[in-house]
mmCIF file of C-alpha atoms and ligand atoms in Angstrom:
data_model
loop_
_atom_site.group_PDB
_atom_site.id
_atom_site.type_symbol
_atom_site.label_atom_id
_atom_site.label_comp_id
_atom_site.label_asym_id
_atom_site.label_seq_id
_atom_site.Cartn_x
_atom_site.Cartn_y
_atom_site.Cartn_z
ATOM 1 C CA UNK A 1 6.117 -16.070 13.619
ATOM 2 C CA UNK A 2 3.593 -14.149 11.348
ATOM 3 C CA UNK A 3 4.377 -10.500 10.232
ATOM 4 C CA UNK A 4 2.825 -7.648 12.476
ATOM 5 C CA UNK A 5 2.730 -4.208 12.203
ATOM 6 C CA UNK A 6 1.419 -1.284 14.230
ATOM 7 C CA UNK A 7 0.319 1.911 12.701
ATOM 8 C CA UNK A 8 0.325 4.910 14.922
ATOM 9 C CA UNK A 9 -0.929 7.972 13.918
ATOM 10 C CA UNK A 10 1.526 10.750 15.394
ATOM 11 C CA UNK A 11 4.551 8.424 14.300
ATOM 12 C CA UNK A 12 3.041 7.919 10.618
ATOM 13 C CA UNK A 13 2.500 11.775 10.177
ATOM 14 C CA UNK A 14 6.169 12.444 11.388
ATOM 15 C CA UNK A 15 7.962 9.616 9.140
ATOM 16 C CA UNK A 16 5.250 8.703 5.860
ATOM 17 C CA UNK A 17 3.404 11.901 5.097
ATOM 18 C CA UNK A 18 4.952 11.929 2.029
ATOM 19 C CA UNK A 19 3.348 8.813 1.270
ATOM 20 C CA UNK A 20 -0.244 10.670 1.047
ATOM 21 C CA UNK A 21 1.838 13.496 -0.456
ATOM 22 C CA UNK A 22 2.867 11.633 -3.020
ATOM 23 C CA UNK A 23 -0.479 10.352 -4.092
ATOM 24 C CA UNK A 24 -1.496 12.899 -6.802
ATOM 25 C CA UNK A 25 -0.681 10.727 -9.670
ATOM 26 C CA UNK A 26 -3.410 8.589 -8.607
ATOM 27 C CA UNK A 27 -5.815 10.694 -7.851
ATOM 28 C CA UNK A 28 -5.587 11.985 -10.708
ATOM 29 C CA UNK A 29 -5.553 8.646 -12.399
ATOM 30 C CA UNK A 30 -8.758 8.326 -10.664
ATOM 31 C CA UNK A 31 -10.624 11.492 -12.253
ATOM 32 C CA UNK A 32 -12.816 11.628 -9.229
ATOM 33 C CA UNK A 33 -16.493 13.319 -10.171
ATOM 34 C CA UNK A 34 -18.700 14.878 -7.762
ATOM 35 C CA UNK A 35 -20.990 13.044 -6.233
ATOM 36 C CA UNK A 36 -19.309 9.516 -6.901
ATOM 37 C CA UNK A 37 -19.633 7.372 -3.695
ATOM 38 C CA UNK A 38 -15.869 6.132 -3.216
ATOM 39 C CA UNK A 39 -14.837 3.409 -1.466
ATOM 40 C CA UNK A 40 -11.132 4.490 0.360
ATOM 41 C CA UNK A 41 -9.152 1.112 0.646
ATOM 42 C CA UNK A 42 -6.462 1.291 3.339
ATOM 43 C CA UNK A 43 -8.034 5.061 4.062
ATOM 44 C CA UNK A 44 -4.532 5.643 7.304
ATOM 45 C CA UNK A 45 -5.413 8.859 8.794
ATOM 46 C CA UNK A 46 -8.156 10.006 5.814
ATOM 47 C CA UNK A 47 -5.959 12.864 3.921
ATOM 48 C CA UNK A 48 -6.320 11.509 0.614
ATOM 49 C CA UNK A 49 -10.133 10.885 1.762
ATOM 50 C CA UNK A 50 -9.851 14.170 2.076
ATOM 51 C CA UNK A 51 -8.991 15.323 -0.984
ATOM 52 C CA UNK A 52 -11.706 13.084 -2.562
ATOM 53 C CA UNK A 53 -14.771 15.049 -0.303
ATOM 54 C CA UNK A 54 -12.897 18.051 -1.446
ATOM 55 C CA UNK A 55 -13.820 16.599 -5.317
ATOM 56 C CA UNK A 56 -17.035 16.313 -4.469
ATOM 57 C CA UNK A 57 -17.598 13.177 -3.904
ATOM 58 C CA UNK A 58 -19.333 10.991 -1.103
ATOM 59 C CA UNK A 59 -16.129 8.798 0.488
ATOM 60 C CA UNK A 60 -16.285 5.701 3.040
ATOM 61 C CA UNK A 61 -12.767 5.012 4.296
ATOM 62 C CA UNK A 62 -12.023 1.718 5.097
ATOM 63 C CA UNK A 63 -8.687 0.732 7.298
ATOM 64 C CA UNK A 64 -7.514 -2.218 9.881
ATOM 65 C CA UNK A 65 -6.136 -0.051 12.090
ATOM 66 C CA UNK A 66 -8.472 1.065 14.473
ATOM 67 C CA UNK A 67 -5.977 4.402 15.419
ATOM 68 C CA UNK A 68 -5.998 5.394 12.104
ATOM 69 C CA UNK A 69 -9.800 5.130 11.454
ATOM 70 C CA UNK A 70 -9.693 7.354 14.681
ATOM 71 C CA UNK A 71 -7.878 10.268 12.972
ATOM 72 C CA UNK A 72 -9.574 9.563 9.545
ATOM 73 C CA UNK A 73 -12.842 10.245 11.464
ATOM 74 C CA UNK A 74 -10.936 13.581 13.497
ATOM 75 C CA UNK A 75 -10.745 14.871 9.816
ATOM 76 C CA UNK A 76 -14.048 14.531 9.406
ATOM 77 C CA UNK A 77 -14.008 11.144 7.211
ATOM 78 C CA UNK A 78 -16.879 8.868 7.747
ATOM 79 C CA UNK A 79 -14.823 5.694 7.685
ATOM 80 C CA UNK A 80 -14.666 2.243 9.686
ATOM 81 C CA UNK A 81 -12.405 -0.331 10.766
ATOM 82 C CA UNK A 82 -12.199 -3.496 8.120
ATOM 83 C CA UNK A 83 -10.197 -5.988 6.385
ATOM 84 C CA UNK A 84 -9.121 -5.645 3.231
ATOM 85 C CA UNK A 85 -8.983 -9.556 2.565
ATOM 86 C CA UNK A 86 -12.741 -9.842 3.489
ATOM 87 C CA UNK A 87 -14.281 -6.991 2.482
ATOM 88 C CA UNK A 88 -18.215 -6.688 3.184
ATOM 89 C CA UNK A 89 -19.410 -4.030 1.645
ATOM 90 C CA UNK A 90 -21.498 -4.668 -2.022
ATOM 91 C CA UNK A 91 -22.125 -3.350 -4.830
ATOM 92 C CA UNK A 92 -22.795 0.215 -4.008
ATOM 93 C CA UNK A 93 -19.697 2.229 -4.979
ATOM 94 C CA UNK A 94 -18.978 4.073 -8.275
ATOM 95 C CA UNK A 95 -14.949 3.487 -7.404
ATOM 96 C CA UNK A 96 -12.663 1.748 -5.301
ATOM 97 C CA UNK A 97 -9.661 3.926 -4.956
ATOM 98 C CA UNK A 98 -6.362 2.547 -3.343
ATOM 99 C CA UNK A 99 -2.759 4.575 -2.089
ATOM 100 C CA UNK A 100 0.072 2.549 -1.061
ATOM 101 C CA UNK A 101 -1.824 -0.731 1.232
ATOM 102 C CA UNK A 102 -2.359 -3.095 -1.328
ATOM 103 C CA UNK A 103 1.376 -4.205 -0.967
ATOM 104 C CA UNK A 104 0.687 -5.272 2.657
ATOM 105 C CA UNK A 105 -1.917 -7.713 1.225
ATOM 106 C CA UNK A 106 -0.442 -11.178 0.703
ATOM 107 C CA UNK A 107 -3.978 -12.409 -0.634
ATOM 108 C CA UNK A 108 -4.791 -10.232 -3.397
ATOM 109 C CA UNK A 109 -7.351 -12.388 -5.103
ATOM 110 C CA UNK A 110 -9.526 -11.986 -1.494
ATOM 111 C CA UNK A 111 -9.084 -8.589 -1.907
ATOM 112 C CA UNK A 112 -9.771 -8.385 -5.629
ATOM 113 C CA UNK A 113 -12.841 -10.240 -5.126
ATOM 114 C CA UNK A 114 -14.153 -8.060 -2.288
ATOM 115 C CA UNK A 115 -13.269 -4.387 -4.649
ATOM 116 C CA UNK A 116 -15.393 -6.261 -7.317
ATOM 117 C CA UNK A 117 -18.259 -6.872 -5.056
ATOM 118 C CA UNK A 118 -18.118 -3.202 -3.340
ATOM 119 C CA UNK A 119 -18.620 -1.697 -6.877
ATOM 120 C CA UNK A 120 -21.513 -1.243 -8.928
ATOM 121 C CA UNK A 121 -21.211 -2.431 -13.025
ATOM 122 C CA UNK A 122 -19.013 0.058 -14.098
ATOM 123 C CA UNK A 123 -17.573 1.173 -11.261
ATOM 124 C CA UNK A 124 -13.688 2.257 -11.432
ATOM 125 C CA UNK A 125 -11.014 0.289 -9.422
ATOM 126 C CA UNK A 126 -7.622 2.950 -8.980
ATOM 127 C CA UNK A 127 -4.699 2.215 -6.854
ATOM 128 C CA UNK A 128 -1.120 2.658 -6.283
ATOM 129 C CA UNK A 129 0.792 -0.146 -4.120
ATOM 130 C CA UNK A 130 4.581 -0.900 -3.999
ATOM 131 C CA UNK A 131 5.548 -2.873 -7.470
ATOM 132 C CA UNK A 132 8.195 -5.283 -8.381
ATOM 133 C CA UNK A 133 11.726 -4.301 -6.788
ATOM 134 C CA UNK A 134 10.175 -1.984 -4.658
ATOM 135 C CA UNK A 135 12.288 -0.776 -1.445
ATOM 136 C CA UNK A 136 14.657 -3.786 -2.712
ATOM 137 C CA UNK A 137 17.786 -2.794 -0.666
ATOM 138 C CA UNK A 138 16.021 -1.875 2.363
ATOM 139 C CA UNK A 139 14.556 -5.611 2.389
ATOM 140 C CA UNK A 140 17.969 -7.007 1.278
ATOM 141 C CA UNK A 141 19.639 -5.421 4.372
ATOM 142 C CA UNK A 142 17.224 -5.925 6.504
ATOM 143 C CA UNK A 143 17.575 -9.929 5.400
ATOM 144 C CA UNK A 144 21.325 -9.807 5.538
ATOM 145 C CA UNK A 145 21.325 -8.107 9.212
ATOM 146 C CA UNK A 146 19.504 -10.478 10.600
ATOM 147 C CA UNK A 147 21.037 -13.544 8.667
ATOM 148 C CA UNK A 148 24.030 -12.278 10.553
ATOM 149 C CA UNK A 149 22.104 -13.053 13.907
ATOM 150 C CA UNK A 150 21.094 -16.189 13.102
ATOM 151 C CA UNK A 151 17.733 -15.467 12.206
ATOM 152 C CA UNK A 152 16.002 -16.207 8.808
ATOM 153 C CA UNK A 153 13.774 -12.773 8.222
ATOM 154 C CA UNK A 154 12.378 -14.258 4.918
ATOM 155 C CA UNK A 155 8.525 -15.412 6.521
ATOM 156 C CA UNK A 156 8.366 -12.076 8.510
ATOM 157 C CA UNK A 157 8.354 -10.126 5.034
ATOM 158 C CA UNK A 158 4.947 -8.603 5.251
ATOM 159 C CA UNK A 159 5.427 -6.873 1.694
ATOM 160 C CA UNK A 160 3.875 -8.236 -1.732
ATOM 161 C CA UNK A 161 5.910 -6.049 -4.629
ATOM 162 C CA UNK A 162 4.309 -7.867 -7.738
ATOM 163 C CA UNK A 163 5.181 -7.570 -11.453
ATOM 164 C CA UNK A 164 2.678 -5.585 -13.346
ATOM 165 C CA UNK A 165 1.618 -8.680 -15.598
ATOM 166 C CA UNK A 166 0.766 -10.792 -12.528
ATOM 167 C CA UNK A 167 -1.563 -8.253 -10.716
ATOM 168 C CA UNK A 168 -3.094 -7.741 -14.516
ATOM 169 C CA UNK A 169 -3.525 -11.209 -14.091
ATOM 170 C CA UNK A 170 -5.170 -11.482 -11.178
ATOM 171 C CA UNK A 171 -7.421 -8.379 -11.923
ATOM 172 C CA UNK A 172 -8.604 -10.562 -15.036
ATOM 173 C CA UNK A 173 -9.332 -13.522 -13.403
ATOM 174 C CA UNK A 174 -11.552 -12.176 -11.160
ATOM 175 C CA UNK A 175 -13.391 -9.959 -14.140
ATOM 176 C CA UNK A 176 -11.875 -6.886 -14.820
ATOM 177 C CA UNK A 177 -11.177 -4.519 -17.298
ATOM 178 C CA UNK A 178 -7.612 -3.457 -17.334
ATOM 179 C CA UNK A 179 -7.471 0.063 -18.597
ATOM 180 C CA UNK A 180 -3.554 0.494 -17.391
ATOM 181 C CA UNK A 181 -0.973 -0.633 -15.728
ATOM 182 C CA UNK A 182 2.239 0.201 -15.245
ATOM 183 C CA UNK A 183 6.008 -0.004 -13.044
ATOM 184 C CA UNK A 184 6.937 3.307 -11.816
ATOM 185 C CA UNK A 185 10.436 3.842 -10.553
ATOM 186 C CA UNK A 186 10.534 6.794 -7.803
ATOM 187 C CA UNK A 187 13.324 7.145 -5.971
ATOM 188 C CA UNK A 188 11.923 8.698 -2.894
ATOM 189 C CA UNK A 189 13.334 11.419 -0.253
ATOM 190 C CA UNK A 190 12.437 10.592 3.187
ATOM 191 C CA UNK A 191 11.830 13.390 6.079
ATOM 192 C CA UNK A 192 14.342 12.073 7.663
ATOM 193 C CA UNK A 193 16.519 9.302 8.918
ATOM 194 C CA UNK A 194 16.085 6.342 7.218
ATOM 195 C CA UNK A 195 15.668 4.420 10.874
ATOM 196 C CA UNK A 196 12.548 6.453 10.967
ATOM 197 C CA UNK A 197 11.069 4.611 8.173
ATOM 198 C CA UNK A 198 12.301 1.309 9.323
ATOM 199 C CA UNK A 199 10.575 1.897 12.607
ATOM 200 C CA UNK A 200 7.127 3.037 11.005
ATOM 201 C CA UNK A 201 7.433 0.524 8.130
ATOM 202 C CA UNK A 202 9.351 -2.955 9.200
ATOM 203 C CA UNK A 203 8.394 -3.951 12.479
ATOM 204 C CA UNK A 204 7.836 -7.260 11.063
ATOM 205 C CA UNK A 205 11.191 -8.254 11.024
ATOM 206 C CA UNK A 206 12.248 -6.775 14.413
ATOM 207 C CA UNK A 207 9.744 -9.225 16.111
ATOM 208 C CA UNK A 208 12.570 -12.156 17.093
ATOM 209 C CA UNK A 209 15.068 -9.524 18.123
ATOM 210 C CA UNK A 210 14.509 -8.488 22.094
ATOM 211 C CA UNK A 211 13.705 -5.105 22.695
ATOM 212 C CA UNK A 212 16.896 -3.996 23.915
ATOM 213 C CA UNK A 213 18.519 -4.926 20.899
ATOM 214 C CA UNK A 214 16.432 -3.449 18.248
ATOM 215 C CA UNK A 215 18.283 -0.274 18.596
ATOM 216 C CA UNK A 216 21.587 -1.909 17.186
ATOM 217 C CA UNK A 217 19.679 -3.787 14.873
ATOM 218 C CA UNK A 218 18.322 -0.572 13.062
ATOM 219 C CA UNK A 219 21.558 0.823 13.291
ATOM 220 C CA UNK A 220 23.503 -1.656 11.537
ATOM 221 C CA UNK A 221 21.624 -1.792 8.882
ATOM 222 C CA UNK A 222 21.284 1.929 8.136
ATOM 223 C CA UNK A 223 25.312 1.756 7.690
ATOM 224 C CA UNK A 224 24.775 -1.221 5.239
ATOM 225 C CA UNK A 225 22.273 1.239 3.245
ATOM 226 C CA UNK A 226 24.279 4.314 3.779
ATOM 227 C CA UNK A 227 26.695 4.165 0.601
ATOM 228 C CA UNK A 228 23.486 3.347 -1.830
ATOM 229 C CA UNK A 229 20.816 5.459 -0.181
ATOM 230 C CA UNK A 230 21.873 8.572 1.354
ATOM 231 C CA UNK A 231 23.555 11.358 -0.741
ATOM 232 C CA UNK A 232 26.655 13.834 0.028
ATOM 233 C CA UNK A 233 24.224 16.036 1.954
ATOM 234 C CA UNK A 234 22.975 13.266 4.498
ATOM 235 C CA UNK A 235 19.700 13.141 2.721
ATOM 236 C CA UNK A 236 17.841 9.237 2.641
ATOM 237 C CA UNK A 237 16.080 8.337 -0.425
ATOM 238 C CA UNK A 238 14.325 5.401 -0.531
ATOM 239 C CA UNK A 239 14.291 2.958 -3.641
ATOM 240 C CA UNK A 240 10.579 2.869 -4.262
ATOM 241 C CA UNK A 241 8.925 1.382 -7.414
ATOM 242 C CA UNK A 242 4.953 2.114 -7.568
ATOM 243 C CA UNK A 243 2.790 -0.303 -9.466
ATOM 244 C CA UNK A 244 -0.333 1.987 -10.929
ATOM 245 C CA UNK A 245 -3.207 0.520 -12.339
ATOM 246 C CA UNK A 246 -6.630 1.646 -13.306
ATOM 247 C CA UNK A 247 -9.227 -1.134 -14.208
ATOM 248 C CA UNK A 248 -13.253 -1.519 -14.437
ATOM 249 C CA UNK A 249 -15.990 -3.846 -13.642
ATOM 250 C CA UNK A 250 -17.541 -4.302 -16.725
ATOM 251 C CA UNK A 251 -21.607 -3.179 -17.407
ATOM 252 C CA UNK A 252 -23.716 -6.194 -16.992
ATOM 253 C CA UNK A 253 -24.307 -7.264 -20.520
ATOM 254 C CA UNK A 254 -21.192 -6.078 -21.749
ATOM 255 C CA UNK A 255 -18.605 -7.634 -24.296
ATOM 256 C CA UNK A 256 -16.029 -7.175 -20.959
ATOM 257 C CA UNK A 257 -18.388 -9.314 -18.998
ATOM 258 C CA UNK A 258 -18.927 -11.936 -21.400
ATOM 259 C CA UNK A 259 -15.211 -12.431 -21.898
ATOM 260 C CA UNK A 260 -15.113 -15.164 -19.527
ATOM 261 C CA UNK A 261 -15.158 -14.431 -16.514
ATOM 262 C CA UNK A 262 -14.196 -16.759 -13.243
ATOM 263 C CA UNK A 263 -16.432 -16.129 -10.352
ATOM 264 C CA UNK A 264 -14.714 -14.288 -7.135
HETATM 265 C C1 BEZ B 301 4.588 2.431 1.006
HETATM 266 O O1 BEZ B 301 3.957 2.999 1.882
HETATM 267 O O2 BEZ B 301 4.412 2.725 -0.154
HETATM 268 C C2 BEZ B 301 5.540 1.341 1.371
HETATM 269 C C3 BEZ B 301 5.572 0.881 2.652
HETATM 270 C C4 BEZ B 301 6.426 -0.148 2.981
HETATM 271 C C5 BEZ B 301 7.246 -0.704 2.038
HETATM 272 C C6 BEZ B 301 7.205 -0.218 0.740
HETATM 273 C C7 BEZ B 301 6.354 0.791 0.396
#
């Protein structure tokens, strides 16, 4: 069984709008200028696009969810429907900016090669995905709740958390600069019920479990997570680690390019 997930809109405002909320640090990370053309990787429903045509600056959103391309566009955010892992646009954008998608990507070097192709010498790559350790006890209760059912949960993980030194790594090998990069801890309050972000975020690993008994499913394993992630006042917060990173393509010419590059 391969991981799925759904996005819908109206449920993804309700449960994860902190999850655009939360995207300053990278924005600012990105220093966007006015009139860059920006390529929006994993755009959702276009509010951090938005913020990026509020710098100024000429924005594409890209996303594989067709329903969320749909409300990207409602905001006004010229953006289409695409895969991150085969990426076709080329060499045309001045950055490539990412918020929390590039953890849903179990082949980064597709996607690393397709950001390098999409930007022009020079051009900026910023993002912010889920790091090493990220969410940790929600995916070890998750595991251990359906262990209890007899069902191994490990191959519908549809999450990639790396270490900072591997996705530098990887960012090298296909010919980047790495300017930073960096583990952030950040302990994260949700809206609301943590079953709310287990129904917008891990569908995956409900797949095996029939419909009628998802319900229980969820349940049990918010009272495994109870005691480490909700405090006296009933409020959930989730155990989030961000992995930032800003990097460059190199100018053509360049000591950066010349430092030995693999071809994506
Ligand atoms: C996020 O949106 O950052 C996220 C989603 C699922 C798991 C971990 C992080």
């Amino acid at each position: 069984m391969k991981p799925t997930q759904s996005w819908d809109p109206e449920r993804y405002a309700r449960n994860a709008r902190f999850v655009s909320d939360l995207g300053a640090p990278v924005l600012e990370l990105l220093a966007p200028r006015s009139g860059e053309r920006v390529l929006d990787l994993g755009c959702g429903d276009g509010v951090l696009s938005q913020r990026l045509v509020g710098a100024g600056c000429r924005v594409l959103g890209v996303d594989a969810s067709p329903e969320q391309v749909a409300a990207a566009r409602s905001r006004g955010i010229e953006a289409i429907v695409g895969d991150a892992e085969a990426l076709a646009v080329e060499g045309e954008f001045d950055a490539v900016f990412s918020n929390a998608v590039l953890h849903w990507m179990k082949r980064p070097e597709r996607v690393l090669a397709g950001v390098w192709r999409a930007l022009r010498p020079g051009g900026r790559f910023v993002a912010e995905m889920g790091g090493a350790g990220c969410i940790r006890k929600i995916e070890t209760a998750l595991l251990r709740v359906l262990d209890g059912r007899g069902i191994d949960g490990r191959g519908l993980n549809p999450w990639y958390f790396p270490e900072p030194d591997a996705y530098r790594a990887k960012l090298i090998q296909v010919g980047f600069e790495v300017d930073s990069i960096a583990l952030i801890p950040r302990p994260t309050p949700l809206p609301g019920d943590v079953i709310g972000w287990l129904e917008t975020f891990a569908e995956s690993f409900l797949q095996p479990v029939p419909a009628s008994e998802r319900p229980g499913l969820l349940a049990e394993v918010r009272e495994r997570l109870r005691p480490e992630l909700c405090d006296a006042e009933g409020r959930w917060i989730a155990d989030y680690v961000r992995l930032r990173f800003a990097a460059h393509r190199p100018e053509v010419g360049s000591s950066d390019a010349r430092r030995g590059r693999a071809s994506p």
